[in-house]
Short mmCIF file of C-alpha atoms in Angstrom, two decimals:
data_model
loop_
_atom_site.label_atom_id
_atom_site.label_comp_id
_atom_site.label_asym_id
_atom_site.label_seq_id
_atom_site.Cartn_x
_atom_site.Cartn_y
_atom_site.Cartn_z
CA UNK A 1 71.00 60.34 -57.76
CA UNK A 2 71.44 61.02 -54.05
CA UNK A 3 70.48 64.57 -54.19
CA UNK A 4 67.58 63.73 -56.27
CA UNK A 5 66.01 60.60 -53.86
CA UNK A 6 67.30 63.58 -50.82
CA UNK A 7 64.86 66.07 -52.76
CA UNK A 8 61.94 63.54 -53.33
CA UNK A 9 62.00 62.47 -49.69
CA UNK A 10 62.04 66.05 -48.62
CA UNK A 11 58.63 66.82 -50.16
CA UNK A 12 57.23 63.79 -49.01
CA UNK A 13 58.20 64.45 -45.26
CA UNK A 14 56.60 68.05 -46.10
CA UNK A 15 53.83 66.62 -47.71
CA UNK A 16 53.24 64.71 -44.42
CA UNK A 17 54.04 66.92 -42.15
CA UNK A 18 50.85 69.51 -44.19
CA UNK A 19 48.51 66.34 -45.24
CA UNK A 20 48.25 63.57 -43.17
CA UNK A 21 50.24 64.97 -39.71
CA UNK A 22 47.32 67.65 -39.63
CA UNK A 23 44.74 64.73 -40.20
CA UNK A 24 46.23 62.47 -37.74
CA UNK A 25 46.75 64.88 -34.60
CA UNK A 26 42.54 65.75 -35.67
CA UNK A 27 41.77 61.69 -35.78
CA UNK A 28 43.68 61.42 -32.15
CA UNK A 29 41.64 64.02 -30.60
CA UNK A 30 38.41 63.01 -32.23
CA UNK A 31 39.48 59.39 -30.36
CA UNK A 32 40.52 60.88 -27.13
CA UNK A 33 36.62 61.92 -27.21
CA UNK A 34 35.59 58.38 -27.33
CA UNK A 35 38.39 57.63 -25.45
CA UNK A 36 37.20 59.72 -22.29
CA UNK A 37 33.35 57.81 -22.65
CA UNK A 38 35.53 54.07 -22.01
CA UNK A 39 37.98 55.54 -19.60
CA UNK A 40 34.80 56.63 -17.57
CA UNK A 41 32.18 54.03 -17.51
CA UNK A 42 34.56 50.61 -18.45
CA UNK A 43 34.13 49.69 -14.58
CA UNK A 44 30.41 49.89 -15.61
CA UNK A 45 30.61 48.08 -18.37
CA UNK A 46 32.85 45.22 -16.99
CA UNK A 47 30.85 45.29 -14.48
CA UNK A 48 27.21 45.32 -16.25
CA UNK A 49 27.66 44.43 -19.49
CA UNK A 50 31.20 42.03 -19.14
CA UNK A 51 29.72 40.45 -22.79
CA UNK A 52 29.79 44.11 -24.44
CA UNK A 53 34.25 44.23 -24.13
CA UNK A 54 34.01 41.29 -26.26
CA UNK A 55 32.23 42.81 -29.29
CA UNK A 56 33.77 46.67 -28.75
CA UNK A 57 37.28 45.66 -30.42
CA UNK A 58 34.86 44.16 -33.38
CA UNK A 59 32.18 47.05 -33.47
CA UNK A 60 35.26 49.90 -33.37
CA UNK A 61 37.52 47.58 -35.98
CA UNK A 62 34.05 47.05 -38.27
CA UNK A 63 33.34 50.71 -38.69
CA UNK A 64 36.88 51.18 -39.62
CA UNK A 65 36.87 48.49 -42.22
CA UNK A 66 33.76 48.97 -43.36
CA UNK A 67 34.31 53.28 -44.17
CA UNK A 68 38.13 53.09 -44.71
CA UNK A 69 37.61 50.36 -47.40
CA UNK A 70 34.49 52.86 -48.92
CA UNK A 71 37.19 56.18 -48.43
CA UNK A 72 39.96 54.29 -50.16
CA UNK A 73 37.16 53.26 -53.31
CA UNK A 74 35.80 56.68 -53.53
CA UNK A 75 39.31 58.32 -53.87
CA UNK A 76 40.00 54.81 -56.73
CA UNK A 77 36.86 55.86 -57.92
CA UNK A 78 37.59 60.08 -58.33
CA UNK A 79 40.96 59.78 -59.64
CA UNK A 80 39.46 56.82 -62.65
CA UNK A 81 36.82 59.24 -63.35
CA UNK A 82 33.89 56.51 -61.99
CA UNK A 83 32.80 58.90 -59.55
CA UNK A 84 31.09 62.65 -59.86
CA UNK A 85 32.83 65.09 -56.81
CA UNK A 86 29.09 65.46 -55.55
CA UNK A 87 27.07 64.61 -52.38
CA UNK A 88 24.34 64.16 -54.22
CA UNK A 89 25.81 61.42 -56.77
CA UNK A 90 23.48 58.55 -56.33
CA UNK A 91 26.48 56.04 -55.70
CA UNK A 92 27.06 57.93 -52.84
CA UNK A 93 23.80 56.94 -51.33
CA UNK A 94 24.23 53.16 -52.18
CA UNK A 95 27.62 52.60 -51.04
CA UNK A 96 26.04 54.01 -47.83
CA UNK A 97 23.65 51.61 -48.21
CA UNK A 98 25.67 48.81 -48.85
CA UNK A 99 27.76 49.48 -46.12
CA UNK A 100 25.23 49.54 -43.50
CA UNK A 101 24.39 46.17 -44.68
CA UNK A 102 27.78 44.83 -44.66
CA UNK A 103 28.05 46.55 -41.29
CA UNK A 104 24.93 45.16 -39.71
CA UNK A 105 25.52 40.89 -40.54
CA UNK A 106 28.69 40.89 -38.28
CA UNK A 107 28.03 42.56 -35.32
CA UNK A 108 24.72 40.44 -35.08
CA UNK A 109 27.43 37.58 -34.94
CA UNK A 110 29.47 39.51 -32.47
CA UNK A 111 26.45 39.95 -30.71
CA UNK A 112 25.23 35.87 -30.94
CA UNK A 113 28.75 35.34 -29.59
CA UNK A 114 29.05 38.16 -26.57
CA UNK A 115 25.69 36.30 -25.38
CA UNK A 116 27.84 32.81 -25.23
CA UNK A 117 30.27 34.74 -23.32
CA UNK A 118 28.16 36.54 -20.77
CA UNK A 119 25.60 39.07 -22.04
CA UNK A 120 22.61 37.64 -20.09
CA UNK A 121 21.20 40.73 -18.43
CA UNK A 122 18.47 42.20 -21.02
CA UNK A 123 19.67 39.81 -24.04
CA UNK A 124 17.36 41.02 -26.62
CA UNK A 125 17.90 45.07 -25.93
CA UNK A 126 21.73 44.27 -25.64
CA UNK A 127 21.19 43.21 -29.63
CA UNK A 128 18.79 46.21 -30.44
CA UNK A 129 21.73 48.72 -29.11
CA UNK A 130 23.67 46.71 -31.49
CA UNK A 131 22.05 47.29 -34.84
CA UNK A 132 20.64 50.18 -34.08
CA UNK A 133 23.98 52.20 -32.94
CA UNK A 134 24.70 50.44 -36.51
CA UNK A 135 22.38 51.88 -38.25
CA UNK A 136 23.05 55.42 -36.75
CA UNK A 137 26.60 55.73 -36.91
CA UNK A 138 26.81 54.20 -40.67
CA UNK A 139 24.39 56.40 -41.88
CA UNK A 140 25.97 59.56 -40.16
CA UNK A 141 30.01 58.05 -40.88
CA UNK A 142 29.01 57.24 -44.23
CA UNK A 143 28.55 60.79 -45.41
CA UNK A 144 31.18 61.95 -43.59
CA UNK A 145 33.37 59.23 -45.13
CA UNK A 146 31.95 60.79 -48.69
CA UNK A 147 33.03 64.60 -47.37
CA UNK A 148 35.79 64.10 -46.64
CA UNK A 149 36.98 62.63 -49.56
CA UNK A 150 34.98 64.61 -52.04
CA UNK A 151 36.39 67.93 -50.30
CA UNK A 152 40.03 66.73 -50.58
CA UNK A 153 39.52 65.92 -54.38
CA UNK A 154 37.95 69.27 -54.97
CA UNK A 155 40.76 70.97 -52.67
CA UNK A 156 43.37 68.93 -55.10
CA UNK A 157 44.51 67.32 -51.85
CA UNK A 158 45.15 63.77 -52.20
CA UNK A 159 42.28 62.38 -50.40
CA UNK A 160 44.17 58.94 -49.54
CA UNK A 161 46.75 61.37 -47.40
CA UNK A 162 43.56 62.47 -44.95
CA UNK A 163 40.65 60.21 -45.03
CA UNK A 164 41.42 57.11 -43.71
CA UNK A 165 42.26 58.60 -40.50
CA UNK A 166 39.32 61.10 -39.82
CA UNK A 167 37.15 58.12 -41.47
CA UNK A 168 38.46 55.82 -38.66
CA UNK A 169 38.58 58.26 -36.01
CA UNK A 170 35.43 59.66 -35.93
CA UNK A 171 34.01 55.83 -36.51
CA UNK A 172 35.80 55.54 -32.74
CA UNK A 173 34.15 58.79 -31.58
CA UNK A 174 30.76 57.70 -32.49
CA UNK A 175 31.04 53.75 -31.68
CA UNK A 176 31.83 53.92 -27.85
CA UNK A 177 29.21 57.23 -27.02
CA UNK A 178 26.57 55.46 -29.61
CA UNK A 179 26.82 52.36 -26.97
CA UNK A 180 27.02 54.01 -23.91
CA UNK A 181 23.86 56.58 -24.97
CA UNK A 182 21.56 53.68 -25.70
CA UNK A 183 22.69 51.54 -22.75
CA UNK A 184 22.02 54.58 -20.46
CA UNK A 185 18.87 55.26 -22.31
CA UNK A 186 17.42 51.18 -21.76
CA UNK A 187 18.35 51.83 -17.48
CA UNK A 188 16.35 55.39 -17.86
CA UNK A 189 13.46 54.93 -20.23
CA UNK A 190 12.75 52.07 -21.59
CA UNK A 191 9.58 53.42 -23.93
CA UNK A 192 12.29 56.10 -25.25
CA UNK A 193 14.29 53.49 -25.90
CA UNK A 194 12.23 50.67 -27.56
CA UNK A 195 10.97 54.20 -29.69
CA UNK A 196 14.12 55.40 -30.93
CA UNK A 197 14.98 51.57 -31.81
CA UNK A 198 11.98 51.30 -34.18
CA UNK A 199 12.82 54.90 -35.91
CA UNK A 200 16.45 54.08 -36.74
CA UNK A 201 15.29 50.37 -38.32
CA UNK A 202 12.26 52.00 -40.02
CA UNK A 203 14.81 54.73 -41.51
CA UNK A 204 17.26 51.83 -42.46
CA UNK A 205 14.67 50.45 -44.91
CA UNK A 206 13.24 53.54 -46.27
CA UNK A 207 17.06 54.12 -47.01
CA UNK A 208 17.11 50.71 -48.51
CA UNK A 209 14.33 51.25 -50.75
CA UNK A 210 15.26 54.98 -52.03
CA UNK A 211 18.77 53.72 -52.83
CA UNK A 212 17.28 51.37 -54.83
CA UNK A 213 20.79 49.04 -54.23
CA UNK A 214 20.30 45.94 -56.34
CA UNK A 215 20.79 42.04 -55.94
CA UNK A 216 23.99 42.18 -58.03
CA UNK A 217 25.23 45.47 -56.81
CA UNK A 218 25.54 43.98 -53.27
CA UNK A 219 27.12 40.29 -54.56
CA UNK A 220 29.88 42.79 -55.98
CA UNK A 221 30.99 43.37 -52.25
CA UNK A 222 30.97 39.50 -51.63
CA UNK A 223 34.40 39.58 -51.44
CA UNK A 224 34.62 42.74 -48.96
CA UNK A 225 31.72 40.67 -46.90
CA UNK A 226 33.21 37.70 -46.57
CA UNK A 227 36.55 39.50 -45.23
CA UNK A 228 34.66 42.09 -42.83
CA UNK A 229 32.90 38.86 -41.19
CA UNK A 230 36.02 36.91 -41.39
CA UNK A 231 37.62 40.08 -39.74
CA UNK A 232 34.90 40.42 -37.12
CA UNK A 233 35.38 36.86 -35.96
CA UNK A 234 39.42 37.68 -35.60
CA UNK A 235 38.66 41.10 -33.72
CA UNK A 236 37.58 38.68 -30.63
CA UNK A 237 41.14 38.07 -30.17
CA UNK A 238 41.33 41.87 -28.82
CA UNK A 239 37.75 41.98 -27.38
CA UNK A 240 39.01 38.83 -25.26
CA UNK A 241 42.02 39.93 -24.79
CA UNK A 242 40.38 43.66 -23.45
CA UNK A 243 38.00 41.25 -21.58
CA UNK A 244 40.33 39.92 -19.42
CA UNK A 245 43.14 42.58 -19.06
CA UNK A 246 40.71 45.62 -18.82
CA UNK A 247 41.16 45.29 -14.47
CA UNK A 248 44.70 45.81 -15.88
CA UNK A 249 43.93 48.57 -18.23
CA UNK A 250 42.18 50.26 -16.13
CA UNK A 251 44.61 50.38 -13.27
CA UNK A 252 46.90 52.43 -15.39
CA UNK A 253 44.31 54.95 -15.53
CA UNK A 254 45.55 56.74 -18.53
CA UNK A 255 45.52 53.56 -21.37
CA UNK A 256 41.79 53.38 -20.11
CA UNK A 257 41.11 56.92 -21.87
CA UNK A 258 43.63 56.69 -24.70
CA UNK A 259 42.95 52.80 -25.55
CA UNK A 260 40.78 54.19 -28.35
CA UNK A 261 43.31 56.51 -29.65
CA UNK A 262 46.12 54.34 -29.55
CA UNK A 263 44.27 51.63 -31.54
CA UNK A 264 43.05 53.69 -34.41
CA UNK A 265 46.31 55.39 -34.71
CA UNK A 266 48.18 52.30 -35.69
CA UNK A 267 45.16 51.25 -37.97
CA UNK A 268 45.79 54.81 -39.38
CA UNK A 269 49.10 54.87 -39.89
CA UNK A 270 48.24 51.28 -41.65
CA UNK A 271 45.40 52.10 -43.49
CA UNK A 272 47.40 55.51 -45.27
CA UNK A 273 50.36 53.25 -46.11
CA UNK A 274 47.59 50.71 -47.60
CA UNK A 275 45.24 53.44 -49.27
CA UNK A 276 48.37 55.12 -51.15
CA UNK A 277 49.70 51.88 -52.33
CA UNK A 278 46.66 50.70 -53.35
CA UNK A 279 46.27 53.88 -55.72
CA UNK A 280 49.43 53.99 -57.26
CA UNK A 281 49.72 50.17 -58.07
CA UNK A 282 46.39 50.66 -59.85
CA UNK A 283 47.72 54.08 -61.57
CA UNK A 284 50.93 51.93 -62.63
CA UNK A 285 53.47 53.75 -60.05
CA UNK A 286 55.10 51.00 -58.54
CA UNK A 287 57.33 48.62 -60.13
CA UNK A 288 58.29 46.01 -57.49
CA UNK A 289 58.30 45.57 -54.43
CA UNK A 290 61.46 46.80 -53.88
CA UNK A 291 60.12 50.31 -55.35
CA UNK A 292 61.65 53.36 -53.49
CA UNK A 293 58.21 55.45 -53.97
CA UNK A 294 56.32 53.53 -51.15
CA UNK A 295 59.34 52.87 -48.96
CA UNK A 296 60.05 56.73 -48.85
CA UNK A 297 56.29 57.39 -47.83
CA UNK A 298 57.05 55.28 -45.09
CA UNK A 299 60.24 56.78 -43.96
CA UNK A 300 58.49 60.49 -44.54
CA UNK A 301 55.35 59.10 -42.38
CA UNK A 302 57.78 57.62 -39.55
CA UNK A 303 59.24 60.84 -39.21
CA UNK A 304 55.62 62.35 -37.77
CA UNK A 305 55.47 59.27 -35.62
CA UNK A 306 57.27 60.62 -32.66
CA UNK A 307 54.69 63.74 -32.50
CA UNK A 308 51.76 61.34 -32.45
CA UNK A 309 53.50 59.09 -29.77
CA UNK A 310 54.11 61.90 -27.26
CA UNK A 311 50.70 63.48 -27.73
CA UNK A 312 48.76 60.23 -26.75
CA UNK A 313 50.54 60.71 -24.03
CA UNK A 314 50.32 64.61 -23.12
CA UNK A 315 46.14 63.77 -23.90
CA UNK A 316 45.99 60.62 -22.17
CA UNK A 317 47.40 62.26 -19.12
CA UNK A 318 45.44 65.11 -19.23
CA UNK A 319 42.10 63.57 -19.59
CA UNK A 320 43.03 61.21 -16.74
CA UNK A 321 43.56 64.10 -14.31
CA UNK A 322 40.74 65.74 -15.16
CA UNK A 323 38.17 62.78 -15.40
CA UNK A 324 39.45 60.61 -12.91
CA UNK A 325 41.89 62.58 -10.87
CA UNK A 326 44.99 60.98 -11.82
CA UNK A 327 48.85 62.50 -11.28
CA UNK A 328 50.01 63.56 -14.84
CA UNK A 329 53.11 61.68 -15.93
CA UNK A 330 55.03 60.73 -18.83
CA UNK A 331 54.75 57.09 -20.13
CA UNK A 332 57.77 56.36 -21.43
CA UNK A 333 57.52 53.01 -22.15
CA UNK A 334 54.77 54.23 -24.66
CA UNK A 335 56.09 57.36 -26.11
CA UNK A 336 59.46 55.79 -26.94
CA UNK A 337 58.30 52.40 -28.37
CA UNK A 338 55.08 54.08 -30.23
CA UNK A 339 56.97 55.17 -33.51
CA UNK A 340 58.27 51.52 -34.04
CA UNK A 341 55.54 49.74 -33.07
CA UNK A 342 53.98 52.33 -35.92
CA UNK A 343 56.56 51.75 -38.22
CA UNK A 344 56.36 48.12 -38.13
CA UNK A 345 52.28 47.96 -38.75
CA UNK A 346 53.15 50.79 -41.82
CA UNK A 347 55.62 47.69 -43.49
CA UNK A 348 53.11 45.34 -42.84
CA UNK A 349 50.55 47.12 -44.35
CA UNK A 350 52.82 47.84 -48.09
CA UNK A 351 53.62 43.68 -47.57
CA UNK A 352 49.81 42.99 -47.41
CA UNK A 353 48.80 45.61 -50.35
CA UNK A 354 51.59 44.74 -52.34
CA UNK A 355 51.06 40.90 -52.37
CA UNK A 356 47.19 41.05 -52.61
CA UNK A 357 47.10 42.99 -55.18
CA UNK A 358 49.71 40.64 -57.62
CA UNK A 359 47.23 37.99 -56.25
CA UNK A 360 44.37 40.03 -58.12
CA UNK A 361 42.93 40.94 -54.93
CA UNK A 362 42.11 44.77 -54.92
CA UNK A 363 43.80 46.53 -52.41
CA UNK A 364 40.83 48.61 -51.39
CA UNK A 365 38.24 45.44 -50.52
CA UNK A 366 40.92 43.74 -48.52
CA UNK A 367 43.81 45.28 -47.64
CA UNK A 368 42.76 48.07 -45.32
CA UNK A 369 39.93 46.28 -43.53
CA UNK A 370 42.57 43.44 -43.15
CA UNK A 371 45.49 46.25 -41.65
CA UNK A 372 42.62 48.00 -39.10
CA UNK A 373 41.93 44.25 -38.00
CA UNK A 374 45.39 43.56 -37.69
CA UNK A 375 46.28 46.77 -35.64
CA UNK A 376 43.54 46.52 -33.75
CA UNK A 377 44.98 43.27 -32.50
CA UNK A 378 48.48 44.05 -32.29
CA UNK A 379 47.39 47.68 -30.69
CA UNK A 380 45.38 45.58 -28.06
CA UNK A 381 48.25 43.21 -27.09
CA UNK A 382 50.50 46.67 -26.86
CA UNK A 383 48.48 48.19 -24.84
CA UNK A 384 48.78 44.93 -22.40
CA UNK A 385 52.44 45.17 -22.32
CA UNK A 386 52.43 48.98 -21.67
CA UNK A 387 50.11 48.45 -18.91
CA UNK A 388 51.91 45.97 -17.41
CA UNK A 389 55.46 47.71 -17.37
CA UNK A 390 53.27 50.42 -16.00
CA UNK A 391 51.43 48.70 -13.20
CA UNK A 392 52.85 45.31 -13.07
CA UNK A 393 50.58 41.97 -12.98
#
């Protein structure tokens, strides 16, 4: 029995270390990208745009939730046969759809409530750099989202092992640059701007009307809207909690850059964990909770935790001398409590799967944009308590 469980966990921890370590260390440096855009202009933006730290958590958590949820259906839908391994498979093109619409209602919310908390300066551009970094970074995540998961199916790699990470990692490497771009393009030239606003919108419904997405089609995500928004609303716990702790944040120089990173690890680590569970409960593979299958992906994904934890750090430090001139150091108090701070978000992600889906909630509608939410939140507060051994306040 022993040896048996000892040879099962084995090729899990292999499996891993070749599938989703690989993906992971690609996701962190993808992050570190957007990472370096909010290390370098957040005195800018808290400065400028105070309302815009508010709705970043949300915007960041959204595409995350939005993509992961649409990776996790896509590899449902290619293992149940609902889905052809093609680009060019029209429900490619309306999930796209569909998610740019279930994108676009909450972060005009965000938006309604970043004014109430201090977007006054340019009110009405502030909301057209909204939608419209919506619009672009959907439409350009959204295939990317359908890539990477086709190419894993083809390359008989499981595609729950890779894409949630690269999904939610390059939704962090477009989000923060996507902002930044337009907000330097409205303080450069405004015609350019107010142009390429009007393009992306007039694209959005020429999209709309090709993918011919129907009435019903879109009350079939009711559920998945009603838990994005929900979501949204909750991610202003870390947008006010970045608010007023990014003076903080800042001051440790190196959590500024790897804020991103560290955030959409956890909701990676989370959203693999939630993706894998969600498959095999609707294959039939797990038989309680108590099941050893999705306790021993945990264990084998713990194990890569450690390599993650110390190169947030090795990045963080490096970007943070080169950007901003900072000594390079070792953050211990991240890179030794990282893998349980991990490891506790990957248990609460199998609890939430688990549960919702004996509750007849699918997994893949709820679950994962519930664990990004989550870790975005819990991530945030972490990042408060590193800075703060760090720096003191």
């Amino acid at each position: 029995m022993i040896p048996v469980m000892a040879q099962e966990l084995g090729e899990k921890v292999r499996q891993a270390y070749r599938v989703s370590l690989p993906s992971l260390v690609v996701s962190l440096i993808i992050g570190f990208f957007g990472g370096t855009f909010l290390g370098k202009y957040l005195e800018k933006i808290s400065r400028d745009y105070p309302g815009l730290l508010v709705i970043l958590p949300g915007m960041m958590g959204l595409r995350g939730n939005v993509f992961g949820s649409m990776a996790s259906r896509f590899s449902t839908m290619l293992y149940l046969g609902d889905l052809e391994p093609s680009l060019r498979e029209k429900k490619v093109l309306k999930n796209i759809v569909i998610a740019m619409l279930l994108s676009l209602i909450p972060v005009t919310i965000l938006w309604a409530i970043g004014v109430i908390q201090g977007i006054r300066y340019h009110a009405l551009q502030i909301l057209l750099i909204v939608v419209s970094s919506t619009i672009l970074v959907s439409l350009i995540l959204g295939y990317f989202t359908a890539f990477v998961t086709i190419f894993a199916f083809r390359k008989e790699v499981d595609p729950d092992s890779m894409a949630a990470p690269l999904v939610a990692s390059m939704g962090d490497l477009l989000t923060i640059p996507a902002l930044i771009a337009f907000i330097l393009l409205l303080e450069t030239s405004k015609e350019t701007f107010w142009g390429s606003n009007l393009a992306l919108i007039l694209l959005f419904l020429v999209l709309l009307a090709i993918s011919r997405v129907r009435k019903a089609e879109i009350v079939e995500f009711k559920e998945l809207f009603t838990i994005i928004t929900a979501l949204a609303l909750l991610s202003l716990i870390s947008g006010f909690t970045l608010q007023r702790f990014s003076g903080l944040i800042g001051a440790s120089v190196i959590l500024g850059f790897a804020y991103p990173s560290i955030l959409s690890s956890f909701g990676n680590y989370g959203s693999i964990i939630a993706a894998k569970t969600s498959t095999a409960l609707h294959l039939g593979e797990i038989d309680g909770y108590l099941s050893k299958e999705p306790f021993m992906e945990i264990l084998a994904l713990f194990l890569t935790t450690p390599i993650v934890g110390t190169l947030i750090n090795v990045f963080g430090a490096g970007i943070a001398y080169f950007i901003a001139g900072a000594e390079p150091r070792i953050v211990y108090e991240l890179t030794l409590s990282y893998p349980f701070m991990a490891l506790l978000i990957m248990l609460y992600s199998y609890t939430i799967s688990y549960f919702l889906f004996q509750k007849n909630i699918d997994p893949d509608n709820v679950a994962i944009p519930l664990i990004s939410n989550n870790s975005d939140i819990f991530g945030t507060i972490y990042v408060v308590v590193i800075a703060k051994l760090m720096v003191g306040g």
